[in-house]
């Protein structure tokens, strides 16, 4: 086997995420057919699969430099052909944000769902304008788009927790036994941490590579935790003694 290929896919995060995907596929296939067709379960499975696939594709671009260079050249980036930011800008900072907003929307009360619809529409328009105008090229770091997306996720999570502390059905339940609580909590922490660390990450990699790598590793751990919670969501119908039924509004 090509040693460069092995090195590209041997990072501990890549291996861990691939293992989580295998576990997720196992539990998803164990669900009854009606559950697999329910957005509560197929959307977390979609996010899990999409995340692992683009992370693996990122590893492949690090192996196949010619391919990465060709994509950068097509996008107009000849100065930094070693970057694969275009992939993570599209997958993580754009499509990923929309998928997580849809996941949050599922758990909100009907009166709040419309806010998520407007957030998604506004986000798509802003991303299009910022990229077409050249303010934030697709092949470079996109701090404005990332900040907007992260803040929308935080606002959406806030709407969920507002509903939790004001809705009688939530107040009657133990939040630690609600799948939605764990989903929103880990999403809130992951995007908050990534939002804070991304501001200084590139700077730290230049002046203090050890600290920069540590922050990057923390981001990887939080992402793995997020994927783990998505797997728990998928498996939750198989664990009725652990999780309580969610409040009726916005759910089944």
Short mmCIF file of C-alpha atoms in Angstrom, two decimals:
data_model
loop_
_atom_site.label_atom_id
_atom_site.label_comp_id
_atom_site.label_asym_id
_atom_site.label_seq_id
_atom_site.Cartn_x
_atom_site.Cartn_y
_atom_site.Cartn_z
CA UNK A 1 0.00 0.00 0.00
CA UNK A 2 1.16 3.53 -0.81
CA UNK A 3 2.70 4.96 2.37
CA UNK A 4 1.39 8.45 1.50
CA UNK A 5 -2.14 7.10 1.18
CA UNK A 6 -1.81 5.26 4.49
CA UNK A 7 -0.49 8.40 6.17
CA UNK A 8 -3.33 10.51 4.77
CA UNK A 9 -6.00 8.24 6.29
CA UNK A 10 -4.20 7.21 9.49
CA UNK A 11 -5.02 10.33 11.55
CA UNK A 12 -6.74 9.37 14.78
CA UNK A 13 -9.74 11.57 13.99
CA UNK A 14 -10.28 9.96 10.57
CA UNK A 15 -10.09 6.47 12.04
CA UNK A 16 -12.42 7.36 14.92
CA UNK A 17 -15.01 9.01 12.69
CA UNK A 18 -15.02 6.03 10.32
CA UNK A 19 -15.65 3.70 13.25
CA UNK A 20 -18.52 5.92 14.42
CA UNK A 21 -20.06 5.79 10.94
CA UNK A 22 -19.96 1.98 11.00
CA UNK A 23 -21.70 2.01 14.39
CA UNK A 24 -24.25 4.54 13.10
CA UNK A 25 -25.03 2.42 10.03
CA UNK A 26 -25.50 -0.63 12.26
CA UNK A 27 -28.04 1.09 14.53
CA UNK A 28 -29.82 2.80 11.63
CA UNK A 29 -30.35 -0.53 9.88
CA UNK A 30 -31.61 -2.00 13.17
CA UNK A 31 -34.44 0.54 13.26
CA UNK A 32 -37.90 -0.44 12.01
CA UNK A 33 -38.68 0.79 8.50
CA UNK A 34 -41.08 3.50 9.76
CA UNK A 35 -38.38 4.88 12.05
CA UNK A 36 -35.81 4.98 9.24
CA UNK A 37 -38.27 7.10 7.25
CA UNK A 38 -38.75 9.51 10.16
CA UNK A 39 -36.78 12.77 9.95
CA UNK A 40 -35.91 12.45 13.64
CA UNK A 41 -33.62 9.54 12.74
CA UNK A 42 -32.68 9.89 9.08
CA UNK A 43 -31.54 13.52 9.44
CA UNK A 44 -28.99 12.71 12.21
CA UNK A 45 -27.89 9.73 10.10
CA UNK A 46 -27.52 11.99 7.06
CA UNK A 47 -25.41 14.48 9.05
CA UNK A 48 -23.24 11.66 10.44
CA UNK A 49 -22.69 10.16 6.98
CA UNK A 50 -22.09 13.51 5.29
CA UNK A 51 -19.57 14.57 7.94
CA UNK A 52 -17.52 11.39 7.75
CA UNK A 53 -17.56 11.40 3.94
CA UNK A 54 -16.27 14.95 3.57
CA UNK A 55 -13.64 14.38 6.25
CA UNK A 56 -12.42 11.36 4.31
CA UNK A 57 -12.50 13.34 1.09
CA UNK A 58 -10.36 15.94 2.84
CA UNK A 59 -7.86 13.21 3.66
CA UNK A 60 -7.89 12.13 0.03
CA UNK A 61 -7.12 15.66 -1.19
CA UNK A 62 -4.12 15.71 1.13
CA UNK A 63 -2.93 12.51 -0.52
CA UNK A 64 -3.69 13.51 -4.12
CA UNK A 65 -1.96 16.88 -4.37
CA UNK A 66 -2.44 17.10 -8.14
CA UNK A 67 -6.20 16.82 -7.75
CA UNK A 68 -6.20 19.44 -5.00
CA UNK A 69 -4.00 21.73 -7.07
CA UNK A 70 -6.31 21.37 -10.08
CA UNK A 71 -9.40 22.30 -8.03
CA UNK A 72 -7.61 25.33 -6.58
CA UNK A 73 -6.50 26.42 -10.04
CA UNK A 74 -10.07 26.10 -11.32
CA UNK A 75 -11.26 28.31 -8.46
CA UNK A 76 -8.52 30.86 -9.19
CA UNK A 77 -6.17 29.93 -6.36
CA UNK A 78 -2.67 29.47 -7.74
CA UNK A 79 -0.90 31.03 -4.76
CA UNK A 80 -1.88 28.39 -2.19
CA UNK A 81 -2.37 25.10 -4.11
CA UNK A 82 -1.78 23.11 -0.91
CA UNK A 83 -5.02 24.37 0.68
CA UNK A 84 -8.24 22.35 0.67
CA UNK A 85 -10.24 25.06 2.41
CA UNK A 86 -12.73 25.03 -0.47
CA UNK A 87 -13.90 21.59 0.64
CA UNK A 88 -14.42 22.49 4.30
CA UNK A 89 -15.92 25.87 3.45
CA UNK A 90 -18.61 24.17 1.39
CA UNK A 91 -19.14 21.05 3.50
CA UNK A 92 -18.63 22.23 7.09
CA UNK A 93 -19.25 25.97 7.07
CA UNK A 94 -22.10 26.08 4.58
CA UNK A 95 -23.95 22.80 3.97
CA UNK A 96 -23.16 21.61 7.50
CA UNK A 97 -24.65 24.74 9.06
CA UNK A 98 -27.85 24.30 7.05
CA UNK A 99 -28.15 20.65 8.10
CA UNK A 100 -27.69 21.50 11.78
CA UNK A 101 -30.25 24.31 11.51
CA UNK A 102 -32.73 21.81 10.09
CA UNK A 103 -31.93 19.46 12.98
CA UNK A 104 -32.56 22.25 15.48
CA UNK A 105 -35.77 23.23 13.69
CA UNK A 106 -37.21 19.79 14.29
CA UNK A 107 -37.16 20.27 18.06
CA UNK A 108 -38.59 23.79 18.16
CA UNK A 109 -42.17 24.72 18.91
CA UNK A 110 -44.18 25.54 15.75
CA UNK A 111 -44.09 29.31 16.40
CA UNK A 112 -40.27 29.27 16.32
CA UNK A 113 -39.77 27.07 13.26
CA UNK A 114 -40.36 29.98 10.90
CA UNK A 115 -37.30 31.75 12.34
CA UNK A 116 -35.10 28.85 11.25
CA UNK A 117 -36.57 29.03 7.75
CA UNK A 118 -35.64 32.72 7.54
CA UNK A 119 -32.18 32.01 8.97
CA UNK A 120 -31.48 29.37 6.32
CA UNK A 121 -32.73 31.57 3.48
CA UNK A 122 -30.75 34.58 4.72
CA UNK A 123 -27.64 32.47 5.22
CA UNK A 124 -27.79 31.07 1.67
CA UNK A 125 -28.18 34.57 0.21
CA UNK A 126 -25.31 35.98 2.29
CA UNK A 127 -22.99 33.10 1.38
CA UNK A 128 -23.78 33.57 -2.30
CA UNK A 129 -23.19 37.34 -2.17
CA UNK A 130 -19.95 37.12 -0.16
CA UNK A 131 -18.47 34.54 -2.52
CA UNK A 132 -19.65 35.98 -5.84
CA UNK A 133 -18.48 39.46 -4.83
CA UNK A 134 -15.02 38.10 -3.98
CA UNK A 135 -15.20 39.34 -0.39
CA UNK A 136 -14.65 35.79 0.84
CA UNK A 137 -13.34 33.53 -1.94
CA UNK A 138 -14.28 29.88 -1.69
CA UNK A 139 -10.63 28.76 -1.62
CA UNK A 140 -9.55 30.93 1.35
CA UNK A 141 -10.56 31.12 4.99
CA UNK A 142 -14.09 32.52 5.37
CA UNK A 143 -14.34 34.08 8.84
CA UNK A 144 -17.44 36.15 8.06
CA UNK A 145 -19.42 33.21 6.71
CA UNK A 146 -18.25 31.02 9.57
CA UNK A 147 -19.20 33.66 12.16
CA UNK A 148 -22.65 34.12 10.63
CA UNK A 149 -23.27 30.37 10.48
CA UNK A 150 -22.04 29.75 14.04
CA UNK A 151 -24.17 32.58 15.42
CA UNK A 152 -27.26 31.24 13.65
CA UNK A 153 -26.62 27.84 15.25
CA UNK A 154 -26.26 29.48 18.66
CA UNK A 155 -29.48 31.46 18.18
CA UNK A 156 -31.32 28.32 17.10
CA UNK A 157 -30.01 26.43 20.14
CA UNK A 158 -31.13 29.34 22.31
CA UNK A 159 -34.66 29.04 20.94
CA UNK A 160 -34.69 25.40 21.95
CA UNK A 161 -33.59 26.13 25.52
CA UNK A 162 -36.11 28.96 25.78
CA UNK A 163 -38.79 26.45 24.84
CA UNK A 164 -37.42 23.99 27.37
CA UNK A 165 -37.71 26.39 30.32
CA UNK A 166 -41.10 27.81 29.31
CA UNK A 167 -43.03 24.77 28.07
CA UNK A 168 -44.91 22.73 30.66
CA UNK A 169 -44.23 19.39 28.97
CA UNK A 170 -40.47 20.00 29.12
CA UNK A 171 -40.64 21.13 32.75
CA UNK A 172 -42.32 17.83 33.65
CA UNK A 173 -39.48 15.80 32.19
CA UNK A 174 -35.91 15.05 33.19
CA UNK A 175 -33.79 16.82 30.56
CA UNK A 176 -30.95 14.33 31.04
CA UNK A 177 -33.26 11.68 29.61
CA UNK A 178 -34.21 13.65 26.52
CA UNK A 179 -32.34 13.05 23.26
CA UNK A 180 -33.09 16.61 22.15
CA UNK A 181 -31.37 18.05 25.23
CA UNK A 182 -28.13 16.18 24.51
CA UNK A 183 -28.27 17.11 20.84
CA UNK A 184 -28.72 20.81 21.50
CA UNK A 185 -26.18 20.88 24.33
CA UNK A 186 -23.38 19.28 22.31
CA UNK A 187 -24.18 21.38 19.23
CA UNK A 188 -24.11 24.54 21.37
CA UNK A 189 -20.75 23.66 22.94
CA UNK A 190 -19.18 22.49 19.67
CA UNK A 191 -20.07 25.58 17.66
CA UNK A 192 -19.26 27.92 20.57
CA UNK A 193 -15.82 26.40 20.99
CA UNK A 194 -15.10 26.34 17.27
CA UNK A 195 -16.29 29.93 16.95
CA UNK A 196 -13.91 31.09 19.66
CA UNK A 197 -10.92 29.01 18.57
CA UNK A 198 -11.24 29.79 14.86
CA UNK A 199 -10.60 33.48 15.53
CA UNK A 200 -7.07 32.78 16.76
CA UNK A 201 -6.28 29.39 15.24
CA UNK A 202 -4.34 30.55 12.17
CA UNK A 203 -2.43 33.09 14.26
CA UNK A 204 -1.55 30.49 16.89
CA UNK A 205 -0.30 28.05 14.27
CA UNK A 206 2.25 30.69 13.28
CA UNK A 207 3.40 31.90 16.71
CA UNK A 208 2.66 28.85 18.88
CA UNK A 209 2.14 25.69 16.79
CA UNK A 210 1.82 23.45 19.86
CA UNK A 211 -1.09 25.45 21.27
CA UNK A 212 -2.63 25.75 17.82
CA UNK A 213 -2.53 21.98 17.36
CA UNK A 214 -4.03 21.49 20.83
CA UNK A 215 -6.98 23.73 19.93
CA UNK A 216 -7.43 21.83 16.68
CA UNK A 217 -7.41 18.53 18.56
CA UNK A 218 -10.07 19.85 20.96
CA UNK A 219 -12.21 20.75 17.95
CA UNK A 220 -11.78 17.20 16.65
CA UNK A 221 -12.84 15.76 20.01
CA UNK A 222 -15.94 17.96 20.12
CA UNK A 223 -16.87 16.93 16.59
CA UNK A 224 -16.52 13.26 17.57
CA UNK A 225 -18.76 13.92 20.58
CA UNK A 226 -21.32 15.49 18.26
CA UNK A 227 -21.22 12.45 15.98
CA UNK A 228 -21.56 10.24 19.04
CA UNK A 229 -24.71 12.06 20.15
CA UNK A 230 -26.15 11.68 16.65
CA UNK A 231 -25.57 7.92 16.95
CA UNK A 232 -27.32 7.92 20.33
CA UNK A 233 -30.25 9.69 18.66
CA UNK A 234 -30.41 7.02 15.98
CA UNK A 235 -30.21 4.24 18.59
CA UNK A 236 -32.64 5.86 21.07
CA UNK A 237 -35.73 3.83 19.97
CA UNK A 238 -33.73 0.73 20.89
CA UNK A 239 -33.08 2.17 24.38
CA UNK A 240 -36.57 2.91 25.80
CA UNK A 241 -35.43 2.47 29.39
CA UNK A 242 -32.86 5.26 29.07
CA UNK A 243 -34.69 8.01 27.19
CA UNK A 244 -38.08 9.59 27.88
CA UNK A 245 -40.62 10.54 25.24
CA UNK A 246 -40.11 14.02 23.85
CA UNK A 247 -42.77 16.74 24.30
CA UNK A 248 -45.42 16.55 21.59
CA UNK A 249 -44.96 19.90 19.87
CA UNK A 250 -42.71 19.79 16.82
CA UNK A 251 -42.16 16.06 17.23
CA UNK A 252 -44.05 12.85 16.55
#
